Amino acid sequence: MNALVQQDWQSFLDEVTASESKHYLWLRSLSYLEYIGYRKMVKALGYDNVNKGVYHHLTDEIQHSYMLRELAEKNFGRQKAESFSQEYQDIAEDYFQKIDGEIDAWVQRTSGAENPLYCYLLTSFIVEKRAMSVYPHYYSRLSEAPSKVIIQKIIKDESEHLSYLEGKMPLVPGFNEGQADALLAFESACFSEYLRRMQACFHRACAA
Ligand SMILES: [Fe+2]
Ligand SMILES: [Fe+2]
């Protein structure tokens, strides 16, 4: 993570962990991001692609989505459900969509045709790298046992996904370290934009 994104991210964590309503929205956003990841995988992967690694990856992501939503509701109450408005969903969708679009274009340039399997591998690899930074930092801010246990379980799963995907990267034609850096830098910019829009949304809600 570059220094500026790191700074934005730490101040974002300061803000969400200091407020119950923002913390609730952050957990719902994470839950929604996990759901989008799951949905994109289901769309991208054909029946023939479903092997043991894919099966574990799919079931883990939908479980993460459910567990994070449960955590939000148990810790901060179901009455806040309506505060997770369409705008928050749009921010999460846009984050994923931009990365997906960039990777889809890269795969088409490199392979000469669309390839949903390569897109799945590459997008997941890039997003898992982010997950393995986001969840451990968030975990370090938590003090209570139920939340820590859940986030720790997610970290264990994400680290397994990342290892699985790292092993698959040689299957993607044209992918090398330089390409990885360029795509990670692109994702970093998308993540900054995600944080900025989330904060703008929090502040608008508070001002209302
Ligand atoms: Fe996940
Ligand atoms: Fe994952």
PDB file of C-alpha atoms and ligand atoms in Angstrom:
ATOM      1  CA  MET A   1       0.000   0.000   0.000  1.00  0.00           C
ATOM      2  CA  ASN A   2       1.519   3.359  -0.878  1.00  0.00           C
ATOM      3  CA  ALA A   3       2.023   5.907   1.905  1.00  0.00           C
ATOM      4  CA  LEU A   4      -0.914   8.118   0.959  1.00  0.00           C
ATOM      5  CA  VAL A   5      -3.408   5.237   0.717  1.00  0.00           C
ATOM      6  CA  GLN A   6      -2.013   3.879   3.991  1.00  0.00           C
ATOM      7  CA  GLN A   7      -2.670   7.241   5.679  1.00  0.00           C
ATOM      8  CA  ASP A   8      -6.214   7.499   4.248  1.00  0.00           C
ATOM      9  CA  TRP A   9      -6.904   3.949   5.315  1.00  0.00           C
ATOM     10  CA  GLN A  10      -5.708   4.420   8.899  1.00  0.00           C
ATOM     11  CA  SER A  11      -7.771   7.586   9.299  1.00  0.00           C
ATOM     12  CA  PHE A  12     -10.770   5.782   7.800  1.00  0.00           C
ATOM     13  CA  LEU A  13     -10.348   3.018  10.413  1.00  0.00           C
ATOM     14  CA  ASP A  14     -10.048   5.643  13.176  1.00  0.00           C
ATOM     15  CA  GLU A  15     -13.313   7.155  12.021  1.00  0.00           C
ATOM     16  CA  VAL A  16     -15.345   3.953  11.661  1.00  0.00           C
ATOM     17  CA  THR A  17     -14.184   2.322  14.886  1.00  0.00           C
ATOM     18  CA  ALA A  18     -15.039   5.469  16.871  1.00  0.00           C
ATOM     19  CA  SER A  19     -18.705   5.518  15.852  1.00  0.00           C
ATOM     20  CA  GLU A  20     -21.332   2.764  16.175  1.00  0.00           C
ATOM     21  CA  SER A  21     -23.319   3.918  13.167  1.00  0.00           C
ATOM     22  CA  LYS A  22     -20.248   4.186  10.910  1.00  0.00           C
ATOM     23  CA  HIS A  23     -18.892   0.887  12.190  1.00  0.00           C
ATOM     24  CA  TYR A  24     -22.217  -0.731  11.290  1.00  0.00           C
ATOM     25  CA  LEU A  25     -22.082   0.744   7.771  1.00  0.00           C
ATOM     26  CA  TRP A  26     -18.461  -0.352   7.298  1.00  0.00           C
ATOM     27  CA  LEU A  27     -19.331  -3.958   8.220  1.00  0.00           C
ATOM     28  CA  ARG A  28     -22.328  -3.893   5.894  1.00  0.00           C
ATOM     29  CA  SER A  29     -20.120  -2.540   3.117  1.00  0.00           C
ATOM     30  CA  LEU A  30     -17.573  -5.322   3.690  1.00  0.00           C
ATOM     31  CA  SER A  31     -20.408  -7.850   3.679  1.00  0.00           C
ATOM     32  CA  TYR A  32     -21.690  -6.392   0.405  1.00  0.00           C
ATOM     33  CA  LEU A  33     -18.209  -6.425  -1.179  1.00  0.00           C
ATOM     34  CA  GLU A  34     -17.889 -10.107  -0.276  1.00  0.00           C
ATOM     35  CA  TYR A  35     -21.292 -10.728  -1.865  1.00  0.00           C
ATOM     36  CA  ILE A  36     -20.306  -8.901  -5.082  1.00  0.00           C
ATOM     37  CA  GLY A  37     -17.102 -10.955  -5.221  1.00  0.00           C
ATOM     38  CA  TYR A  38     -19.152 -14.131  -4.892  1.00  0.00           C
ATOM     39  CA  ARG A  39     -21.663 -13.023  -7.536  1.00  0.00           C
ATOM     40  CA  LYS A  40     -18.914 -12.115 -10.004  1.00  0.00           C
ATOM     41  CA  MET A  41     -17.291 -15.507  -9.548  1.00  0.00           C
ATOM     42  CA  VAL A  42     -20.570 -17.324 -10.166  1.00  0.00           C
ATOM     43  CA  LYS A  43     -21.068 -15.343 -13.372  1.00  0.00           C
ATOM     44  CA  ALA A  44     -17.498 -15.782 -14.625  1.00  0.00           C
ATOM     45  CA  LEU A  45     -16.996 -19.475 -13.987  1.00  0.00           C
ATOM     46  CA  GLY A  46     -18.495 -22.167 -16.150  1.00  0.00           C
ATOM     47  CA  TYR A  47     -19.612 -25.520 -14.786  1.00  0.00           C
ATOM     48  CA  ASP A  48     -16.371 -27.113 -16.008  1.00  0.00           C
ATOM     49  CA  ASN A  49     -14.303 -24.651 -13.977  1.00  0.00           C
ATOM     50  CA  VAL A  50     -15.761 -25.784 -10.663  1.00  0.00           C
ATOM     51  CA  ASN A  51     -12.899 -27.659  -9.016  1.00  0.00           C
ATOM     52  CA  LYS A  52     -12.020 -28.038  -5.332  1.00  0.00           C
ATOM     53  CA  GLY A  53     -10.245 -24.647  -5.130  1.00  0.00           C
ATOM     54  CA  VAL A  54     -13.126 -22.812  -6.823  1.00  0.00           C
ATOM     55  CA  TYR A  55     -15.678 -24.586  -4.648  1.00  0.00           C
ATOM     56  CA  HIS A  56     -13.869 -23.543  -1.463  1.00  0.00           C
ATOM     57  CA  HIS A  57     -13.381 -20.014  -2.738  1.00  0.00           C
ATOM     58  CA  LEU A  58     -17.073 -19.593  -3.617  1.00  0.00           C
ATOM     59  CA  THR A  59     -18.457 -21.025  -0.385  1.00  0.00           C
ATOM     60  CA  ASP A  60     -16.011 -19.019   1.750  1.00  0.00           C
ATOM     61  CA  GLU A  61     -16.926 -15.690   0.122  1.00  0.00           C
ATOM     62  CA  ILE A  62     -20.675 -16.109   0.562  1.00  0.00           C
ATOM     63  CA  GLN A  63     -20.055 -17.230   4.146  1.00  0.00           C
ATOM     64  CA  HIS A  64     -17.946 -14.105   4.779  1.00  0.00           C
ATOM     65  CA  SER A  65     -20.751 -11.961   3.412  1.00  0.00           C
ATOM     66  CA  TYR A  66     -23.252 -13.590   5.762  1.00  0.00           C
ATOM     67  CA  MET A  67     -20.955 -13.513   8.823  1.00  0.00           C
ATOM     68  CA  LEU A  68     -20.104  -9.826   8.391  1.00  0.00           C
ATOM     69  CA  ARG A  69     -23.769  -8.902   8.054  1.00  0.00           C
ATOM     70  CA  GLU A  70     -24.612 -10.940  11.143  1.00  0.00           C
ATOM     71  CA  LEU A  71     -21.759  -9.270  13.020  1.00  0.00           C
ATOM     72  CA  ALA A  72     -23.019  -5.809  12.018  1.00  0.00           C
ATOM     73  CA  GLU A  73     -26.555  -6.648  13.125  1.00  0.00           C
ATOM     74  CA  LYS A  74     -25.607  -8.396  16.356  1.00  0.00           C
ATOM     75  CA  ASN A  75     -23.210  -5.661  17.448  1.00  0.00           C
ATOM     76  CA  PHE A  76     -25.115  -2.620  16.294  1.00  0.00           C
ATOM     77  CA  GLY A  77     -28.741  -3.662  15.871  1.00  0.00           C
ATOM     78  CA  ARG A  78     -31.074  -4.483  13.029  1.00  0.00           C
ATOM     79  CA  GLN A  79     -32.842  -1.137  13.292  1.00  0.00           C
ATOM     80  CA  LYS A  80     -29.947   0.436  11.399  1.00  0.00           C
ATOM     81  CA  ALA A  81     -30.646  -1.693   8.298  1.00  0.00           C
ATOM     82  CA  GLU A  82     -32.178   1.162   6.323  1.00  0.00           C
ATOM     83  CA  SER A  83     -29.089   3.347   6.869  1.00  0.00           C
ATOM     84  CA  PHE A  84     -27.162   1.038   4.519  1.00  0.00           C
ATOM     85  CA  SER A  85     -28.672   2.817   1.557  1.00  0.00           C
ATOM     86  CA  GLN A  86     -28.328   2.342  -2.185  1.00  0.00           C
ATOM     87  CA  GLU A  87     -25.492   4.869  -2.224  1.00  0.00           C
ATOM     88  CA  TYR A  88     -23.279   2.577  -0.117  1.00  0.00           C
ATOM     89  CA  GLN A  89     -24.088  -0.330  -2.422  1.00  0.00           C
ATOM     90  CA  ASP A  90     -23.183   1.802  -5.461  1.00  0.00           C
ATOM     91  CA  ILE A  91     -19.791   2.688  -3.913  1.00  0.00           C
ATOM     92  CA  ALA A  92     -18.976  -0.996  -3.392  1.00  0.00           C
ATOM     93  CA  GLU A  93     -20.234  -1.937  -6.897  1.00  0.00           C
ATOM     94  CA  ASP A  94     -18.167   0.845  -8.503  1.00  0.00           C
ATOM     95  CA  TYR A  95     -15.005  -0.287  -6.700  1.00  0.00           C
ATOM     96  CA  PHE A  96     -15.352  -3.812  -8.068  1.00  0.00           C
ATOM     97  CA  GLN A  97     -16.629  -2.747 -11.472  1.00  0.00           C
ATOM     98  CA  LYS A  98     -13.650  -0.491 -12.179  1.00  0.00           C
ATOM     99  CA  ILE A  99     -11.150  -3.235 -11.319  1.00  0.00           C
ATOM    100  CA  ASP A 100     -13.121  -5.796 -13.288  1.00  0.00           C
ATOM    101  CA  GLY A 101     -13.304  -3.493 -16.336  1.00  0.00           C
ATOM    102  CA  GLU A 102      -9.561  -2.766 -16.237  1.00  0.00           C
ATOM    103  CA  ILE A 103      -8.691  -6.448 -15.939  1.00  0.00           C
ATOM    104  CA  ASP A 104     -11.156  -7.487 -18.625  1.00  0.00           C
ATOM    105  CA  ALA A 105      -9.558  -4.957 -21.024  1.00  0.00           C
ATOM    106  CA  TRP A 106      -6.064  -6.173 -20.084  1.00  0.00           C
ATOM    107  CA  VAL A 107      -7.019  -9.831 -20.709  1.00  0.00           C
ATOM    108  CA  GLN A 108      -8.539  -8.925 -24.081  1.00  0.00           C
ATOM    109  CA  ARG A 109      -5.379  -7.037 -25.095  1.00  0.00           C
ATOM    110  CA  THR A 110      -3.080  -9.805 -23.948  1.00  0.00           C
ATOM    111  CA  SER A 111      -5.040 -12.898 -25.020  1.00  0.00           C
ATOM    112  CA  GLY A 112      -6.791 -11.371 -28.046  1.00  0.00           C
ATOM    113  CA  ALA A 113     -10.224 -12.418 -26.745  1.00  0.00           C
ATOM    114  CA  GLU A 114     -12.453 -12.307 -23.696  1.00  0.00           C
ATOM    115  CA  ASN A 115     -11.619 -14.938 -21.112  1.00  0.00           C
ATOM    116  CA  PRO A 116     -13.813 -15.058 -18.009  1.00  0.00           C
ATOM    117  CA  LEU A 117     -11.543 -17.613 -16.301  1.00  0.00           C
ATOM    118  CA  TYR A 118      -8.446 -15.411 -16.615  1.00  0.00           C
ATOM    119  CA  CYS A 119     -10.505 -12.412 -15.425  1.00  0.00           C
ATOM    120  CA  TYR A 120     -11.683 -14.377 -12.405  1.00  0.00           C
ATOM    121  CA  LEU A 121      -8.132 -15.445 -11.512  1.00  0.00           C
ATOM    122  CA  LEU A 122      -6.646 -11.987 -11.960  1.00  0.00           C
ATOM    123  CA  THR A 123      -9.430  -9.962 -10.328  1.00  0.00           C
ATOM    124  CA  SER A 124      -9.529 -12.341  -7.379  1.00  0.00           C
ATOM    125  CA  PHE A 125      -5.752 -12.209  -7.001  1.00  0.00           C
ATOM    126  CA  ILE A 126      -5.750  -8.385  -6.944  1.00  0.00           C
ATOM    127  CA  VAL A 127      -8.734  -8.130  -4.574  1.00  0.00           C
ATOM    128  CA  GLU A 128      -7.411 -10.845  -2.225  1.00  0.00           C
ATOM    129  CA  LYS A 129      -4.217  -8.797  -1.881  1.00  0.00           C
ATOM    130  CA  ARG A 130      -6.375  -5.911  -0.658  1.00  0.00           C
ATOM    131  CA  ALA A 131      -8.335  -8.218   1.653  1.00  0.00           C
ATOM    132  CA  MET A 132      -5.082  -9.393   3.220  1.00  0.00           C
ATOM    133  CA  SER A 133      -4.271  -5.816   4.115  1.00  0.00           C
ATOM    134  CA  VAL A 134      -7.762  -4.633   5.124  1.00  0.00           C
ATOM    135  CA  TYR A 135      -8.806  -7.480   7.418  1.00  0.00           C
ATOM    136  CA  PRO A 136      -5.563  -7.726   9.470  1.00  0.00           C
ATOM    137  CA  HIS A 137      -5.502  -3.929  10.048  1.00  0.00           C
ATOM    138  CA  TYR A 138      -9.151  -3.974  11.040  1.00  0.00           C
ATOM    139  CA  TYR A 139      -8.547  -6.982  13.303  1.00  0.00           C
ATOM    140  CA  SER A 140      -5.780  -5.100  15.140  1.00  0.00           C
ATOM    141  CA  ARG A 141      -8.341  -2.420  16.099  1.00  0.00           C
ATOM    142  CA  LEU A 142     -10.821  -4.875  17.627  1.00  0.00           C
ATOM    143  CA  SER A 143     -10.898  -5.697  21.297  1.00  0.00           C
ATOM    144  CA  GLU A 144     -13.950  -7.917  21.737  1.00  0.00           C
ATOM    145  CA  ALA A 145     -13.865 -11.690  21.394  1.00  0.00           C
ATOM    146  CA  PRO A 146     -16.815 -12.456  19.042  1.00  0.00           C
ATOM    147  CA  SER A 147     -15.715  -9.903  16.435  1.00  0.00           C
ATOM    148  CA  LYS A 148     -12.079 -10.953  16.678  1.00  0.00           C
ATOM    149  CA  VAL A 149     -12.912 -14.638  16.199  1.00  0.00           C
ATOM    150  CA  ILE A 150     -14.952 -13.920  13.071  1.00  0.00           C
ATOM    151  CA  ILE A 151     -12.398 -11.578  11.509  1.00  0.00           C
ATOM    152  CA  GLN A 152      -9.609 -14.017  12.329  1.00  0.00           C
ATOM    153  CA  LYS A 153     -11.496 -16.809  10.543  1.00  0.00           C
ATOM    154  CA  ILE A 154     -11.933 -14.551   7.493  1.00  0.00           C
ATOM    155  CA  ILE A 155      -8.202 -13.699   7.511  1.00  0.00           C
ATOM    156  CA  LYS A 156      -7.328 -17.412   7.542  1.00  0.00           C
ATOM    157  CA  ASP A 157      -9.653 -18.051   4.560  1.00  0.00           C
ATOM    158  CA  GLU A 158      -8.400 -15.016   2.587  1.00  0.00           C
ATOM    159  CA  SER A 159      -4.815 -16.056   3.090  1.00  0.00           C
ATOM    160  CA  GLU A 160      -5.656 -19.522   1.706  1.00  0.00           C
ATOM    161  CA  HIS A 161      -7.424 -17.941  -1.284  1.00  0.00           C
ATOM    162  CA  LEU A 162      -4.391 -15.784  -1.971  1.00  0.00           C
ATOM    163  CA  SER A 163      -2.035 -18.787  -1.872  1.00  0.00           C
ATOM    164  CA  TYR A 164      -4.380 -20.725  -4.164  1.00  0.00           C
ATOM    165  CA  LEU A 165      -4.540 -17.829  -6.638  1.00  0.00           C
ATOM    166  CA  GLU A 166      -0.807 -17.160  -6.524  1.00  0.00           C
ATOM    167  CA  GLY A 167      -0.348 -20.756  -7.652  1.00  0.00           C
ATOM    168  CA  LYS A 168      -2.737 -20.183 -10.571  1.00  0.00           C
ATOM    169  CA  MET A 169      -1.201 -16.945 -11.864  1.00  0.00           C
ATOM    170  CA  PRO A 170       1.217 -18.718 -14.256  1.00  0.00           C
ATOM    171  CA  LEU A 171      -1.906 -19.923 -16.136  1.00  0.00           C
ATOM    172  CA  VAL A 172      -2.735 -16.344 -17.161  1.00  0.00           C
ATOM    173  CA  PRO A 173      -0.898 -15.516 -20.414  1.00  0.00           C
ATOM    174  CA  GLY A 174       1.281 -12.393 -20.288  1.00  0.00           C
ATOM    175  CA  PHE A 175       1.045 -11.994 -16.529  1.00  0.00           C
ATOM    176  CA  ASN A 176       4.299 -11.078 -14.791  1.00  0.00           C
ATOM    177  CA  GLU A 177       5.503  -9.039 -11.820  1.00  0.00           C
ATOM    178  CA  GLY A 178       5.462  -5.753 -13.727  1.00  0.00           C
ATOM    179  CA  GLN A 179       1.837  -6.351 -14.750  1.00  0.00           C
ATOM    180  CA  ALA A 180       0.950  -7.263 -11.183  1.00  0.00           C
ATOM    181  CA  ASP A 181       2.412  -3.973  -9.919  1.00  0.00           C
ATOM    182  CA  ALA A 182       0.509  -1.939 -12.515  1.00  0.00           C
ATOM    183  CA  LEU A 183      -2.801  -3.655 -11.680  1.00  0.00           C
ATOM    184  CA  LEU A 184      -2.175  -3.341  -7.935  1.00  0.00           C
ATOM    185  CA  ALA A 185      -1.512   0.391  -8.373  1.00  0.00           C
ATOM    186  CA  PHE A 186      -4.786   0.692 -10.288  1.00  0.00           C
ATOM    187  CA  GLU A 187      -6.620  -1.152  -7.493  1.00  0.00           C
ATOM    188  CA  SER A 188      -4.989   1.117  -4.915  1.00  0.00           C
ATOM    189  CA  ALA A 189      -6.459   4.164  -6.660  1.00  0.00           C
ATOM    190  CA  CYS A 190      -9.894   2.452  -6.698  1.00  0.00           C
ATOM    191  CA  PHE A 191      -9.600   1.685  -2.991  1.00  0.00           C
ATOM    192  CA  SER A 192      -8.713   5.321  -2.200  1.00  0.00           C
ATOM    193  CA  GLU A 193     -11.766   6.410  -4.144  1.00  0.00           C
ATOM    194  CA  TYR A 194     -13.873   3.875  -2.217  1.00  0.00           C
ATOM    195  CA  LEU A 195     -12.638   5.286   1.129  1.00  0.00           C
ATOM    196  CA  ARG A 196     -13.184   8.875   0.026  1.00  0.00           C
ATOM    197  CA  ARG A 197     -16.746   8.202  -1.148  1.00  0.00           C
ATOM    198  CA  MET A 198     -17.603   6.209   1.992  1.00  0.00           C
ATOM    199  CA  GLN A 199     -16.437   9.111   4.178  1.00  0.00           C
ATOM    200  CA  ALA A 200     -18.342  11.653   2.088  1.00  0.00           C
ATOM    201  CA  CYS A 201     -21.449   9.518   2.530  1.00  0.00           C
ATOM    202  CA  PHE A 202     -20.934   9.286   6.326  1.00  0.00           C
ATOM    203  CA  HIS A 203     -20.593  13.043   6.564  1.00  0.00           C
ATOM    204  CA  ARG A 204     -23.683  13.709   4.477  1.00  0.00           C
ATOM    205  CA  ALA A 205     -25.672  11.333   6.714  1.00  0.00           C
ATOM    206  CA  CYS A 206     -24.414  13.130   9.837  1.00  0.00           C
ATOM    207  CA  ALA A 207     -25.254  16.546   8.411  1.00  0.00           C
ATOM    208  CA  ALA A 208     -28.799  15.433   7.468  1.00  0.00           C
TER     209      ALA A 208
HETATM  210 FE    FE B   1     -13.805 -13.012   1.572  1.00  0.00          FE
HETATM  211 FE    FE B   2     -11.311 -14.308  -0.575  1.00  0.00          FE
END
